[in-house]
Short mmCIF file of C-alpha atoms in Angstrom, two decimals:
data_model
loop_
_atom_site.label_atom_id
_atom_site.label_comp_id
_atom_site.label_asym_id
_atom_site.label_seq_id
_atom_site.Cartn_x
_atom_site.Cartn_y
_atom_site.Cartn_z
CA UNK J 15 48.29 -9.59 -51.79
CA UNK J 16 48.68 -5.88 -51.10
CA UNK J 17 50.06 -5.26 -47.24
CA UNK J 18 46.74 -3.57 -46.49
CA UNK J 19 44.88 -6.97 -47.36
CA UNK J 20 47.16 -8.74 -45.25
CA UNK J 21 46.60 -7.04 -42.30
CA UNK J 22 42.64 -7.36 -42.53
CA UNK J 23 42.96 -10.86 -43.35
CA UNK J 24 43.26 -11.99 -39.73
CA UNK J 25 40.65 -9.85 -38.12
CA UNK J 26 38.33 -11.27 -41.39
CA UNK J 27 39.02 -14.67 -40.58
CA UNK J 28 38.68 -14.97 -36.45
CA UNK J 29 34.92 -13.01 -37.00
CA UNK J 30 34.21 -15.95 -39.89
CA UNK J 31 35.45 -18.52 -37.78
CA UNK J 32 33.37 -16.97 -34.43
CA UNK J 33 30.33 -17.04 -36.75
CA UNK J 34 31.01 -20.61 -37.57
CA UNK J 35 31.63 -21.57 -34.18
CA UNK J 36 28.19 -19.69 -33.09
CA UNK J 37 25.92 -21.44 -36.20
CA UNK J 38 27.51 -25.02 -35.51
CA UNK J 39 26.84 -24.24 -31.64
CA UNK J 40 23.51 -23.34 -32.61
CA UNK J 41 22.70 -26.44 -34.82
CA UNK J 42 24.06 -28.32 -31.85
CA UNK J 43 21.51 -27.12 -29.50
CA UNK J 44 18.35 -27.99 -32.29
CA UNK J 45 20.15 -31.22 -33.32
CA UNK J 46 20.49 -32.30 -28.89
CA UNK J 47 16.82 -31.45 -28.58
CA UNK J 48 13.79 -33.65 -29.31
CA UNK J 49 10.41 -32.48 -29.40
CA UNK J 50 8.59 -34.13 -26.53
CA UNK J 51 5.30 -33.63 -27.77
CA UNK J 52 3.31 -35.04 -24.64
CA UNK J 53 6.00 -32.85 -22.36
CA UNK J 54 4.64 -29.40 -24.12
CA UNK J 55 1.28 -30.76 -24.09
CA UNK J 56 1.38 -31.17 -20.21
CA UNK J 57 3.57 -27.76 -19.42
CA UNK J 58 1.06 -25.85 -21.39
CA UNK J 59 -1.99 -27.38 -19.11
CA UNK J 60 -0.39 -26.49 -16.06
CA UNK J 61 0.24 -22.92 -17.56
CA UNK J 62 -3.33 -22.88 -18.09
CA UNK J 63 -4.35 -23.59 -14.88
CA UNK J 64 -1.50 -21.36 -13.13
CA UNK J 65 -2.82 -18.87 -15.50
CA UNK J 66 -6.95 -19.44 -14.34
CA UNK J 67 -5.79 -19.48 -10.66
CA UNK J 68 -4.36 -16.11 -10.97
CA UNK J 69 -6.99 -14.66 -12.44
CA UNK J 70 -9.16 -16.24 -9.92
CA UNK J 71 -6.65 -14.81 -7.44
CA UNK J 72 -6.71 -11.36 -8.67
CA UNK J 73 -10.45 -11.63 -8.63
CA UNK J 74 -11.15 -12.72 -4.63
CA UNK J 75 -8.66 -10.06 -3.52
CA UNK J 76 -9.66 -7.19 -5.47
CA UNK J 77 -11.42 -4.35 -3.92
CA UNK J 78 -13.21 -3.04 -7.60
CA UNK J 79 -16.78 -3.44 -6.77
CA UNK J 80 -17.20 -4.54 -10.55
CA UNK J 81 -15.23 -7.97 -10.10
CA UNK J 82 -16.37 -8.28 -6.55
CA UNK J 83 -20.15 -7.84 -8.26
CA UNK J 84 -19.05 -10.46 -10.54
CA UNK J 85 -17.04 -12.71 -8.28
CA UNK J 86 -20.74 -12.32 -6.29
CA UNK J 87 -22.83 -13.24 -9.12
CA UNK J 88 -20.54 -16.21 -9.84
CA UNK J 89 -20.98 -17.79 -6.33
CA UNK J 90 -24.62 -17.49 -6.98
CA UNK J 91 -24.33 -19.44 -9.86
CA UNK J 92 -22.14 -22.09 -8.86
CA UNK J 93 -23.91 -22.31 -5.23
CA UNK J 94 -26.98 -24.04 -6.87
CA UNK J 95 -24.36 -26.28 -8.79
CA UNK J 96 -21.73 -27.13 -5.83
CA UNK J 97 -22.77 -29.32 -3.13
CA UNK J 98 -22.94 -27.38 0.38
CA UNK J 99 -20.11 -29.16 1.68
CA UNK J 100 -17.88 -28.79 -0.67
CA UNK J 101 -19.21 -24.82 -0.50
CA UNK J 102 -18.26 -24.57 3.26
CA UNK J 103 -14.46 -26.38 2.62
CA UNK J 104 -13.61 -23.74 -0.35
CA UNK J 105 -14.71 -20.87 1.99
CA UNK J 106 -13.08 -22.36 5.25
CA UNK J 107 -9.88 -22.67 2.59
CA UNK J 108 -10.23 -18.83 1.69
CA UNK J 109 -10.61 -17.62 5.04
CA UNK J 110 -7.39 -19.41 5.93
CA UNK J 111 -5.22 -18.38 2.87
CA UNK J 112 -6.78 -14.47 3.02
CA UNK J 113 -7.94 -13.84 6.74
CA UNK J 114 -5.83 -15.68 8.36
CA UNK J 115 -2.15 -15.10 9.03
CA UNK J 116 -0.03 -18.28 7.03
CA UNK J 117 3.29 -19.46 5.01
CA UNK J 118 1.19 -20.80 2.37
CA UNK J 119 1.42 -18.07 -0.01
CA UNK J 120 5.54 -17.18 1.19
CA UNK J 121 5.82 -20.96 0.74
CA UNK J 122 4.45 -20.57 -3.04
CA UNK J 123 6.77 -17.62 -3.67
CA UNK J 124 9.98 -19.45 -3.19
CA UNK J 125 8.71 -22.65 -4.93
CA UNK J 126 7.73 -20.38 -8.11
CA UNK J 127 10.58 -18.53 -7.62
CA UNK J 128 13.13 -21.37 -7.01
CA UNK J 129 11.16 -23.35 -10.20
CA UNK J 130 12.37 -20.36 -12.68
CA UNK J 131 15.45 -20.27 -11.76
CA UNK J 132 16.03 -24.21 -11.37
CA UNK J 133 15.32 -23.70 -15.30
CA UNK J 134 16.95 -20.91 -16.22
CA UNK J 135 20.39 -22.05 -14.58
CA UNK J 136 19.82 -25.28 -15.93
CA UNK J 137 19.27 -24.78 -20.01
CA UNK J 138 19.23 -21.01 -20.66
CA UNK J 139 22.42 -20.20 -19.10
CA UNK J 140 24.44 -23.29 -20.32
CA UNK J 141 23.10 -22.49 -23.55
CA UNK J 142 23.70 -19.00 -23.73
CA UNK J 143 27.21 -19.53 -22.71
CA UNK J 144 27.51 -21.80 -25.86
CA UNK J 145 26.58 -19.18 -28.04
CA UNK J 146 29.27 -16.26 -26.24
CA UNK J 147 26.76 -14.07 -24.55
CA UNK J 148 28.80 -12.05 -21.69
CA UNK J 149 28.90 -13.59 -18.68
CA UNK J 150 28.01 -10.49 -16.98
CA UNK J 151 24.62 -10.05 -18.64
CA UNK J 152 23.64 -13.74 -17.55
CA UNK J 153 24.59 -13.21 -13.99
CA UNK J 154 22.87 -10.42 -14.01
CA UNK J 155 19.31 -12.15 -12.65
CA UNK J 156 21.28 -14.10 -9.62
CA UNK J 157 21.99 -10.57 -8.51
CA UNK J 158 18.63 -9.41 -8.41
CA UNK J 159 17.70 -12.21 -6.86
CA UNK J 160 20.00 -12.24 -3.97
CA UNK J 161 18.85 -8.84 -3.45
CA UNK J 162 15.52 -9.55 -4.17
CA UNK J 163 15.30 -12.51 -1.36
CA UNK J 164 16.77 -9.79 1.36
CA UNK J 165 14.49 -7.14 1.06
CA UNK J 166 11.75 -10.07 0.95
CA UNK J 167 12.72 -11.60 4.39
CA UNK J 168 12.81 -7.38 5.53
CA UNK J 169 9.32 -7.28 4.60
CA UNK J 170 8.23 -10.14 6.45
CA UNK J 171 9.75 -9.91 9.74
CA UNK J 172 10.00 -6.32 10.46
CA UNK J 173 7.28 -4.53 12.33
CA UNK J 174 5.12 -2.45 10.08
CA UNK J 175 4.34 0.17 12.74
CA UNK J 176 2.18 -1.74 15.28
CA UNK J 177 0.62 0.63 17.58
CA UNK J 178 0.71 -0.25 21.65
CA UNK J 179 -0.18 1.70 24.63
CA UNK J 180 3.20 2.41 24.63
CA UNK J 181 3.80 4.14 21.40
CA UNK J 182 0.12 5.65 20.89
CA UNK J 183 0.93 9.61 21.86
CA UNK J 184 3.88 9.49 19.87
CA UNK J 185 2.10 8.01 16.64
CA UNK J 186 -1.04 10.68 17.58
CA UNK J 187 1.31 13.75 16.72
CA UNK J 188 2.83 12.45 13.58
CA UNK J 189 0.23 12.98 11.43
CA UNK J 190 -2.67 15.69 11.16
CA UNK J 191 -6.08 14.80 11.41
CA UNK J 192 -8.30 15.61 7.62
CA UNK J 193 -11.83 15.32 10.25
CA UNK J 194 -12.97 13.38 7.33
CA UNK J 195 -11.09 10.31 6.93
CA UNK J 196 -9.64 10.00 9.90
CA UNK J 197 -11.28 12.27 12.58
CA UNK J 198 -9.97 12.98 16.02
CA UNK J 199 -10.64 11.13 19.04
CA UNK J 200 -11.91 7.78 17.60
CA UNK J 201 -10.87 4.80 19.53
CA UNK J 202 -10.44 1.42 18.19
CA UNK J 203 -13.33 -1.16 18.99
CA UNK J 204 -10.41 -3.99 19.40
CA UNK J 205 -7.47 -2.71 20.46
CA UNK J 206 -9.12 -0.04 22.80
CA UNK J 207 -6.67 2.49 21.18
CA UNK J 208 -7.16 6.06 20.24
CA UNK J 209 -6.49 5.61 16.41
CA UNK J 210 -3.84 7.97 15.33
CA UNK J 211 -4.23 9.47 11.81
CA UNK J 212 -3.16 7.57 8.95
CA UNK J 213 -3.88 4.02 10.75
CA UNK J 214 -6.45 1.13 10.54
CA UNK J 215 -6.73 -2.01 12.11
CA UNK J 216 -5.72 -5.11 10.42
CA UNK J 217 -8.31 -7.85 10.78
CA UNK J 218 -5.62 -10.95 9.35
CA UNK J 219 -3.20 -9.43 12.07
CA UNK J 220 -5.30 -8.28 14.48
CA UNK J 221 -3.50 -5.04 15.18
CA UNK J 222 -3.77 -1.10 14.46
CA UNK J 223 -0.48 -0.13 11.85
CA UNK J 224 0.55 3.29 11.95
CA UNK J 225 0.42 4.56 8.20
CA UNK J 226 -1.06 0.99 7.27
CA UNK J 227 -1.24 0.83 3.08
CA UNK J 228 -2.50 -3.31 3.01
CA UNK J 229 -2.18 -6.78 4.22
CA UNK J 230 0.43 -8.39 1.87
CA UNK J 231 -0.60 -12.13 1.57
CA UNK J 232 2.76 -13.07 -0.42
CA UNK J 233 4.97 -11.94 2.26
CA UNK J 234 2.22 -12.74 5.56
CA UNK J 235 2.57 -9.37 6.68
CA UNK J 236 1.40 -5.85 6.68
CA UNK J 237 2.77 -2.51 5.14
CA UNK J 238 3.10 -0.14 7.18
CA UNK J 239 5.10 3.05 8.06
CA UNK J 240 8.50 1.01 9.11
CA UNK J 241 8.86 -1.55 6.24
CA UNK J 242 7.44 0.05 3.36
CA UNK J 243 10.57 1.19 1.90
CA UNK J 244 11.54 -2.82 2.19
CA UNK J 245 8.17 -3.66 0.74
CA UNK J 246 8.75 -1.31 -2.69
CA UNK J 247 12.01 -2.14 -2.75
CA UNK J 248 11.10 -5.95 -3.24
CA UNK J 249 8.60 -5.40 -5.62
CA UNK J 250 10.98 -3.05 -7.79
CA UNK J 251 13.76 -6.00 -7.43
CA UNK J 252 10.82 -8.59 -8.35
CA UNK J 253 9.92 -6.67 -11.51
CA UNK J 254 13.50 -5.99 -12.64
CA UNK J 255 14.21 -9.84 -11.66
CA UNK J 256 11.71 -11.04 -14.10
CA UNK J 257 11.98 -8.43 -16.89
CA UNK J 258 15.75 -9.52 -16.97
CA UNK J 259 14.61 -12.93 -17.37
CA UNK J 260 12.29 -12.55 -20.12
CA UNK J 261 14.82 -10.18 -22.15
CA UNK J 262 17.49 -12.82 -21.51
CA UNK J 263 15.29 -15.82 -22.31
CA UNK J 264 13.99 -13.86 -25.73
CA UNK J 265 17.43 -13.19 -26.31
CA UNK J 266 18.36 -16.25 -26.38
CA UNK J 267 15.82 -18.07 -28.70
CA UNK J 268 16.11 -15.23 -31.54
CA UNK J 269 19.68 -15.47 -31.45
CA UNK J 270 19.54 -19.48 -31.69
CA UNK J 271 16.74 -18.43 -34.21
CA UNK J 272 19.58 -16.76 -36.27
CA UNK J 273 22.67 -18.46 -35.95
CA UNK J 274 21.36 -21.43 -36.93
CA UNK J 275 19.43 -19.79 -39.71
CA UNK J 276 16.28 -21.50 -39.36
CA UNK J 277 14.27 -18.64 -40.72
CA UNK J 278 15.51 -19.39 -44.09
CA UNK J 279 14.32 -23.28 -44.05
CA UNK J 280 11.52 -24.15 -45.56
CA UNK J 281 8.59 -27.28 -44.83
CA UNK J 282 6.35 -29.04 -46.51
CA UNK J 283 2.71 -28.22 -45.75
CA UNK J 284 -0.30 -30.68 -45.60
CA UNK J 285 -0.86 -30.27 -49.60
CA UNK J 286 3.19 -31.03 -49.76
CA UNK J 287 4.26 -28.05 -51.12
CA UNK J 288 7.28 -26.31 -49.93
CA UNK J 289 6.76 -23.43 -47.82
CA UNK J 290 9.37 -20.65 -46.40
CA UNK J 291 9.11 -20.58 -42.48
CA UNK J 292 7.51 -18.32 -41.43
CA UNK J 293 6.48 -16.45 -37.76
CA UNK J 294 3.51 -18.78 -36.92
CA UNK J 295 5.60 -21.85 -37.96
CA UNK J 296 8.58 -20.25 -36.43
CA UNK J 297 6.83 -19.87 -32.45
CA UNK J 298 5.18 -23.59 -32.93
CA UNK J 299 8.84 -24.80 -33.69
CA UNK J 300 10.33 -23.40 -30.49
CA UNK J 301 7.40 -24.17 -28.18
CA UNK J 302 7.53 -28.21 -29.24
CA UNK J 303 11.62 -27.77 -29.36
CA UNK J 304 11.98 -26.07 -25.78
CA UNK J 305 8.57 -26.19 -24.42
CA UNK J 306 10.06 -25.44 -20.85
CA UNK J 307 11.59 -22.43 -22.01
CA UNK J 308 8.96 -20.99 -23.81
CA UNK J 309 6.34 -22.07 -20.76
CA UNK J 310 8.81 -19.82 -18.61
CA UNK J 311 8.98 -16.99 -20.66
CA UNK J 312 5.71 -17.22 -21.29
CA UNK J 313 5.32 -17.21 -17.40
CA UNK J 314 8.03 -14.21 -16.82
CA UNK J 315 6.72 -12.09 -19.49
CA UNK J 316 2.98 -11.87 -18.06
CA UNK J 317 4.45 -12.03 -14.37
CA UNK J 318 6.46 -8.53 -15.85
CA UNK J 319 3.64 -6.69 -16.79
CA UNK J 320 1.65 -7.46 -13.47
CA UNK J 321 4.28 -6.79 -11.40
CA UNK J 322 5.48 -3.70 -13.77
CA UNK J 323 1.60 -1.97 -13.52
CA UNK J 324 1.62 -3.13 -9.80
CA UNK J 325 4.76 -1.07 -9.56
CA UNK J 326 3.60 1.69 -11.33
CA UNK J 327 0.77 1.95 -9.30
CA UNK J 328 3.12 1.86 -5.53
CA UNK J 329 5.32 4.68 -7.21
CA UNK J 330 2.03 6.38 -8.05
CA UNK J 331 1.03 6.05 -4.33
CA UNK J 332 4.50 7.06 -3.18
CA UNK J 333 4.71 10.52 -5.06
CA UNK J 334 1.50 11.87 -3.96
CA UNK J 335 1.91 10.24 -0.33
CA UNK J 336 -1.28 7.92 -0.39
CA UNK J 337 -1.68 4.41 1.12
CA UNK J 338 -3.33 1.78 -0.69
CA UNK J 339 -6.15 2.16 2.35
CA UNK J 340 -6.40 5.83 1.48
CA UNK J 341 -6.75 5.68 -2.32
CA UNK J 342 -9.76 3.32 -1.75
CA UNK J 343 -11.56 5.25 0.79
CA UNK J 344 -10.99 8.59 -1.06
CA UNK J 345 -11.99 6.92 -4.00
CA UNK J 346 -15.36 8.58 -3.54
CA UNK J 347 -14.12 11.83 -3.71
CA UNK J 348 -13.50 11.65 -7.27
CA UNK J 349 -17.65 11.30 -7.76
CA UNK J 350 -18.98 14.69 -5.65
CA UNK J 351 -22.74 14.53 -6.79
CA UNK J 352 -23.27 12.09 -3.47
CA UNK J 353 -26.87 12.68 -2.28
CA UNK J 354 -26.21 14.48 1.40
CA UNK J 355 -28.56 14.96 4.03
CA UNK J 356 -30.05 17.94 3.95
CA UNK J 357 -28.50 19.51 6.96
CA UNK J 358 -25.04 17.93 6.52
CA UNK J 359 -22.17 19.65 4.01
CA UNK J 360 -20.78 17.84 1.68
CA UNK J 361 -16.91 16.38 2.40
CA UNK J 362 -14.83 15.85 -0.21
CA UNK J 363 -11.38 14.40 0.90
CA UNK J 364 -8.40 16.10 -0.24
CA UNK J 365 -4.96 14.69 0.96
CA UNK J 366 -3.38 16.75 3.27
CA UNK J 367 -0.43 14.85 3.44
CA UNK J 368 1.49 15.47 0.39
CA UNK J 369 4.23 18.29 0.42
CA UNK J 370 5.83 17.39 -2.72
CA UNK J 371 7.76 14.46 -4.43
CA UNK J 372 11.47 14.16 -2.47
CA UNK J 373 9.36 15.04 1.08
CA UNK J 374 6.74 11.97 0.09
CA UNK J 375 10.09 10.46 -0.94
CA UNK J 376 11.90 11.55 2.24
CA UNK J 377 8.54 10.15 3.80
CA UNK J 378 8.81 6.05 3.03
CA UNK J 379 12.44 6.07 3.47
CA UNK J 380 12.44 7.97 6.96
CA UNK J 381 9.57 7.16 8.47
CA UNK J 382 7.90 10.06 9.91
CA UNK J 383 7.65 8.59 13.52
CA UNK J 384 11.53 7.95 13.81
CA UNK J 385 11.66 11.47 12.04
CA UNK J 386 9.05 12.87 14.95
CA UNK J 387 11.00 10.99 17.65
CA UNK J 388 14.77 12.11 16.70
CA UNK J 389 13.31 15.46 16.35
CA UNK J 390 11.62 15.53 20.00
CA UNK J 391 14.76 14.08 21.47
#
């Protein structure tokens, strides 16, 4: 053989022999697994119902008057179905899990949390190490979640900006008064406080937050002024945490998918004719194969797109300096035919507050009363 020939022979023969090593690692993985039938048909169940209850979730807690109208309409209906009782134990059990302050929903985070990756260290990543992926890109997802879990436990124990007799002239000047949102020299019916702009009283905590956006049931706290930067940091980790998984867990089935060549089988049909694999076939093979990996996925993949439009939403807030609280009340103003008394003038809100993106940036990440207080000193 000519020297040239020689010399690629080697590099020819290690990729051959990697691609060998990769297929036979492959048909290792299919050959290990059985297809626990009764095991996919319970998973997917319990993915319905986790599925329902989020919807049903998503539903209670929203403040669109369309699903409130139709989370009303459906009480109607089932009232006249329900027994009484059983009516007055499901509302004493939603007053307590969303007007009351609890661990049950922080308690549910770390289970679902600690379930995905319980899974994902225990067959993705062994499996993904048999077929060579870097090491790096699988340890990728402990790393958002260690940071993930830190900016969680900020968000729950630090102080969102409570207001106190002590603190109330200092959180008065921060912000200026719009005289339609928030007008001057309104006192708080609870907390016998003059309300400072920007703030609202928190009925779960029972306290007025300067700069309050919402009451966060998943982390039994509100958002406020002093840990919102926490609060969108965790939700940015969150969504990156489970993106990562999905695009890892994806990666891994189509790359099992084509090492082992399984796209090119074929399978006899119900007629018994031979038939080429195809997509369909393909996605019923994996879920009965791996149904625990394709249930998370399945999980990860919707929990990514909530999270991501939840996200998009926050950064949405952020930019043009708005609270949660604000972009609800000032929802009106995007409808100005409102039939006004006669001798009043129409208000329109228009937010005062934004002075560009890195100020509104400058904003959540410096909190304006620390700003306002270094400032005075």
């Amino acid at each position: 053989a000519p020297a040239a020939a020689q010399e690629e022979m080697p590099c020819e023969f290690s990729v051959n022999v990697g691609r060998r090593n990769a297929r036979a690692a492959g048909l290792k993985i299919f050959q290990t697994r059985s297809i626990p039938r009764m095991d996919f048909l319970v998973l997917f169940l319990l993915y319905v119902a986790l599925v329902l209850i989020g919807v049903v979730m998503i539903c209670v807690c929203s403040k669109t008057h369309y699903l409130k109208g139709l989370v009303r309409g459906g009480a109607q209906i089932f009232s006249y179905i329900i027994p009484e009782c059983l009516q007055r134990a499901v509302l004493r059990l939603l007053h307590y899990l969303f007007h009351t302050q609890n661990y049950t929903f922080i308690i549910l985070h770390l289970i679902l949390q600690g379930m995905v990756y319980t899974e994902y260290t225990w067959e993705i990543f062994g499996y993904c190490q048999e077929l060579e992926f870097s090491l790096y890109y699988l340890l990728l997802p402990y790393l958002l979640l260690i940071v993930n879990l830190i900016f969680f436990t900020l968000t729950c124990v630090t102080n969102p900006g409570t207001i106190t007799k002590a603190n109330e002239l200092l959180f008065l000047q921060v912000y200026e008064f719009d005289e339609v949102m928030f007008p001057k020299n309104m006192s708080c019916s609870t907390c016998d406080l003059r309300k400072p702009a920007r703030s609202k009283h928190c009925g779960v905590c029972n306290r007025c937050v300067h700069r309050f956006d919402h009451h966060c049931v998943w982390v039994n706290n509100c958002i406020g002024a002093w840990n919102a930067r926490y609060f969108l940091t965790y939700l940015l980790t969150l969504t990156a945490s489970a993106a990562t998984l999905a695009i890892v867990s994806t990666g891994f089935l189509v790359q099992l998918v084509v090492v082992s060549d399984l796209y090119l089988e074929t399978y006899v049909d119900d007629l018994g004719h031979f038939q080429v694999i195809d997509t369909v076939f393909l996605i019923q093979y994996l879920f009965l194969t791996f149904p625990r990996i394709v249930f998370m996925l399945g999980f990860v993949v919707v929990l990514s797109f909530l999270l991501g439009g939840y996200l998009c939403f926050a950064l949405y807030l952020v930019a043009t300096n708005q609270t949660t609280n604000e972009w609800y009340k000032g929802d009106w103003a995007w409808h100005p035919h409102v039939a006004w008394p006669p001798s009043a003038e129409p208000r329109i809100y228009r937010n005062i507050h934004s002075h560009g993106l890195w100020s509104n940036l400058r904003e959540i990440f410096l909190p304006a009363a620390a700003h306002y207080e270094r400032k005075k000193k």
